[in-house]
Amino acid sequence: MDARGFEDLVNSLRTFTPRAEIVLEEVPAPQKLATYSFAFSADVSNGLLGDDEDEIASGRFVLLHEPGGQDTWEGEFRCVTFVRADVDPVMQQDPLLPEVGWSWFLEALESEECALAAPSGTVTRVSSASFGKLSPRNDESEIEIRASWTPAITDPIEIIKHIAGWCRLITDVAGLEPIPDGVSTISSARRR
């Protein structure tokens, strides 16, 4: 795929509208990992309005393209992602949380029927306690999922399934209920 083809792919990504709680923003992509790259950041709110609105998760989606591919990718494209969300302290202590987090990643892509190869990544539990002048702060517990995979793309529009799968992952990790099939939401097309 040449520069024009990659731009068509990026334009397909730019048409994607996530569910209302997700705000996508195009951000600078890493320049040294591949010949072509594109990136979104995402902030996920609890869906409430005004003073009750609160960010509950965030993430980043990077699409890399190297004509001719890279051996470790098993293809010419690579999706590289990061997702972070607050979790209940009890959940954070669950020894199975990393395995559960990884299953959320795989299930999110599967739910969007993403064709892919070579998935890899890490799931990290983060626990923070504050001391001294910061001691009035509440302790914090988070989960972080860093994952990458090679999307099977034969048509630029197929990349939409992968961004939709990533958005599904970030909302699952944030604890938002899935939107049932056949139900439409009123979207504010939140994009920065």
GROMACS .gro file of C-alpha atoms in nm:
model
  192
    1MET     CA    1   0.000   0.000   0.000
    2ASP     CA    2   0.135   0.341  -0.094
    3ALA     CA    3   0.084   0.680   0.074
    4ARG     CA    4  -0.245   0.735  -0.109
    5GLY     CA    5  -0.380   0.397   0.000
    6PHE     CA    6  -0.283   0.462   0.361
    7GLU     CA    7  -0.452   0.802   0.347
    8ASP     CA    8  -0.772   0.627   0.227
    9LEU     CA    9  -0.742   0.395   0.526
   10VAL     CA   10  -0.698   0.691   0.762
   11ASN     CA   11  -0.997   0.865   0.606
   12SER     CA   12  -1.204   0.553   0.683
   13LEU     CA   13  -1.092   0.577   1.046
   14ARG     CA   14  -1.189   0.942   1.059
   15THR     CA   15  -1.547   0.854   0.965
   16PHE     CA   16  -1.592   0.632   1.269
   17THR     CA   17  -1.831   0.763   1.534
   18PRO     CA   18  -1.805   0.593   1.874
   19ARG     CA   19  -2.077   0.564   2.134
   20ALA     CA   20  -2.167   0.886   2.316
   21GLU     CA   21  -1.948   0.831   2.624
   22ILE     CA   22  -1.627   0.819   2.414
   23VAL     CA   23  -1.448   1.130   2.290
   24LEU     CA   24  -1.196   1.053   2.016
   25GLU     CA   25  -0.919   1.294   1.928
   26GLU     CA   26  -0.668   1.257   1.648
   27VAL     CA   27  -0.321   1.291   1.802
   28PRO     CA   28   0.034   1.284   1.665
   29ALA     CA   29   0.137   0.927   1.587
   30PRO     CA   30   0.482   0.783   1.654
   31GLN     CA   31   0.702   0.849   1.351
   32LYS     CA   32   0.988   0.602   1.397
   33LEU     CA   33   0.798   0.274   1.429
   34ALA     CA   34   0.680   0.247   1.068
   35THR     CA   35   0.674   0.434   0.739
   36TYR     CA   36   0.310   0.533   0.792
   37SER     CA   37   0.120   0.584   1.117
   38PHE     CA   38  -0.202   0.730   1.256
   39ALA     CA   39  -0.330   0.769   1.613
   40PHE     CA   40  -0.642   0.845   1.815
   41SER     CA   41  -0.669   0.910   2.187
   42ALA     CA   42  -0.992   0.840   2.371
   43ASP     CA   43  -1.146   0.968   2.690
   44VAL     CA   44  -1.444   0.780   2.829
   45SER     CA   45  -1.694   0.949   3.058
   46ASN     CA   46  -1.954   0.798   3.286
   47GLY     CA   47  -2.223   0.932   3.051
   48LEU     CA   48  -2.358   1.188   3.297
   49LEU     CA   49  -2.381   1.557   3.217
   50GLY     CA   50  -2.250   1.874   3.379
   51ASP     CA   51  -2.079   1.853   3.717
   52ASP     CA   52  -2.169   1.483   3.744
   53GLU     CA   53  -1.963   1.390   3.436
   54ASP     CA   54  -1.642   1.209   3.524
   55GLU     CA   55  -1.366   1.048   3.317
   56ILE     CA   56  -1.357   0.677   3.393
   57ALA     CA   57  -1.114   0.549   3.127
   58SER     CA   58  -0.871   0.663   2.862
   59GLY     CA   59  -0.665   0.510   2.588
   60ARG     CA   60  -0.473   0.537   2.267
   61PHE     CA   61  -0.505   0.355   1.933
   62VAL     CA   62  -0.216   0.362   1.685
   63LEU     CA   63  -0.227   0.215   1.335
   64LEU     CA   64   0.113   0.141   1.183
   65HIS     CA   65   0.185   0.045   0.822
   66GLU     CA   66   0.515  -0.079   0.688
   67PRO     CA   67   0.510  -0.168   0.315
   68GLY     CA   68   0.657  -0.516   0.287
   69GLY     CA   69   0.572  -0.582   0.651
   70GLN     CA   70   0.779  -0.672   0.953
   71ASP     CA   71   0.848  -1.032   1.055
   72THR     CA   72   0.721  -0.990   1.411
   73TRP     CA   73   0.398  -0.835   1.285
   74GLU     CA   74   0.316  -1.119   1.044
   75GLY     CA   75   0.182  -0.856   0.805
   76GLU     CA   76   0.210  -0.498   0.681
   77PHE     CA   77  -0.013  -0.338   0.946
   78ARG     CA   78  -0.007  -0.331   1.324
   79CYS     CA   79  -0.260  -0.192   1.570
   80VAL     CA   80  -0.095  -0.082   1.895
   81THR     CA   81  -0.321   0.013   2.185
   82PHE     CA   82  -0.328   0.125   2.543
   83VAL     CA   83  -0.633   0.130   2.771
   84ARG     CA   84  -0.646   0.253   3.131
   85ALA     CA   85  -0.944   0.252   3.366
   86ASP     CA   86  -1.019   0.283   3.735
   87VAL     CA   87  -1.127  -0.040   3.900
   88ASP     CA   88  -1.264  -0.133   4.238
   89PRO     CA   89  -0.981  -0.207   4.488
   90VAL     CA   90  -1.121  -0.556   4.547
   91MET     CA   91  -1.113  -0.626   4.173
   92GLN     CA   92  -0.757  -0.493   4.152
   93GLN     CA   93  -0.648  -0.750   4.412
   94ASP     CA   94  -0.805  -1.043   4.226
   95PRO     CA   95  -0.518  -1.267   4.110
   96LEU     CA   96  -0.712  -1.348   3.792
   97LEU     CA   97  -0.751  -0.983   3.686
   98PRO     CA   98  -0.470  -1.002   3.426
   99GLU     CA   99  -0.626  -1.308   3.261
  100VAL     CA  100  -0.969  -1.146   3.272
  101GLY     CA  101  -0.829  -0.825   3.120
  102TRP     CA  102  -0.669  -1.020   2.837
  103SER     CA  103  -0.995  -1.205   2.770
  104TRP     CA  104  -1.174  -0.866   2.753
  105PHE     CA  105  -0.927  -0.763   2.482
  106LEU     CA  106  -0.977  -1.078   2.273
  107GLU     CA  107  -1.356  -1.079   2.321
  108ALA     CA  108  -1.386  -0.712   2.220
  109LEU     CA  109  -1.215  -0.778   1.887
  110GLU     CA  110  -1.411  -1.099   1.838
  111SER     CA  111  -1.739  -0.915   1.902
  112GLU     CA  112  -1.666  -0.692   1.601
  113GLU     CA  113  -1.559  -0.991   1.386
  114CYS     CA  114  -1.205  -0.857   1.348
  115ALA     CA  115  -0.975  -1.075   1.139
  116LEU     CA  116  -0.631  -1.061   1.301
  117ALA     CA  117  -0.299  -1.234   1.365
  118ALA     CA  118  -0.019  -1.223   1.621
  119PRO     CA  119  -0.197  -1.066   1.920
  120SER     CA  120   0.034  -0.978   2.208
  121GLY     CA  121   0.033  -0.756   2.512
  122THR     CA  122   0.033  -0.707   2.886
  123VAL     CA  123  -0.227  -0.646   3.154
  124THR     CA  124  -0.108  -0.447   3.455
  125ARG     CA  125  -0.272  -0.386   3.791
  126VAL     CA  126  -0.186  -0.047   3.940
  127SER     CA  127  -0.243   0.048   4.303
  128SER     CA  128  -0.159   0.392   4.445
  129ALA     CA  129  -0.162   0.512   4.804
  130SER     CA  130  -0.100   0.876   4.900
  131PHE     CA  131   0.110   1.000   5.192
  132GLY     CA  132   0.211   1.326   5.358
  133LYS     CA  133   0.026   1.629   5.226
  134LEU     CA  134  -0.137   1.404   4.967
  135SER     CA  135  -0.280   1.169   5.231
  136PRO     CA  136  -0.633   1.316   5.207
  137ARG     CA  137  -0.653   1.165   4.857
  138ASN     CA  138  -0.831   0.835   4.818
  139ASP     CA  139  -0.626   0.530   4.727
  140GLU     CA  140  -0.651   0.446   4.358
  141SER     CA  141  -0.672   0.116   4.172
  142GLU     CA  142  -0.642   0.085   3.795
  143ILE     CA  143  -0.606  -0.169   3.520
  144GLU     CA  144  -0.389  -0.103   3.215
  145ILE     CA  145  -0.406  -0.312   2.899
  146ARG     CA  146  -0.132  -0.269   2.639
  147ALA     CA  147  -0.196  -0.480   2.333
  148SER     CA  148  -0.104  -0.507   1.968
  149TRP     CA  149  -0.224  -0.719   1.679
  150THR     CA  150  -0.198  -0.745   1.303
  151PRO     CA  151  -0.531  -0.659   1.138
  152ALA     CA  152  -0.623  -0.847   0.822
  153ILE     CA  153  -0.721  -0.563   0.589
  154THR     CA  154  -0.815  -0.616   0.225
  155ASP     CA  155  -1.037  -0.307   0.199
  156PRO     CA  156  -0.985   0.026   0.381
  157ILE     CA  157  -1.331   0.010   0.538
  158GLU     CA  158  -1.232  -0.310   0.728
  159ILE     CA  159  -1.017  -0.103   0.965
  160ILE     CA  160  -1.343   0.029   1.114
  161LYS     CA  161  -1.402  -0.312   1.276
  162HIS     CA  162  -1.070  -0.281   1.458
  163ILE     CA  163  -1.133   0.070   1.594
  164ALA     CA  164  -1.483  -0.045   1.694
  165GLY     CA  165  -1.331  -0.345   1.874
  166TRP     CA  166  -1.088  -0.117   2.056
  167CYS     CA  167  -1.373   0.115   2.158
  168ARG     CA  168  -1.563  -0.191   2.282
  169LEU     CA  169  -1.257  -0.286   2.489
  170ILE     CA  170  -1.225   0.057   2.647
  171THR     CA  171  -1.595   0.069   2.741
  172ASP     CA  172  -1.584  -0.287   2.877
  173VAL     CA  173  -1.279  -0.205   3.090
  174ALA     CA  174  -1.454   0.114   3.208
  175GLY     CA  175  -1.751  -0.095   3.322
  176LEU     CA  176  -2.007   0.056   3.083
  177GLU     CA  177  -2.296  -0.167   2.982
  178PRO     CA  178  -2.288  -0.286   2.620
  179ILE     CA  179  -2.543  -0.133   2.388
  180PRO     CA  180  -2.780  -0.416   2.286
  181ASP     CA  181  -2.809  -0.509   1.919
  182GLY     CA  182  -3.084  -0.314   1.747
  183VAL     CA  183  -3.073  -0.027   1.997
  184SER     CA  184  -2.964   0.312   1.871
  185THR     CA  185  -2.807   0.579   2.086
  186ILE     CA  186  -2.826   0.951   2.046
  187SER     CA  187  -2.469   1.046   1.973
  188SER     CA  188  -2.328   1.388   2.022
  189ALA     CA  189  -2.049   1.295   1.775
  190ARG     CA  190  -1.794   1.388   2.036
  191ARG     CA  191  -1.467   1.445   1.864
  192ARG     CA  192  -1.199   1.696   1.948
   0.00000   0.00000   0.00000
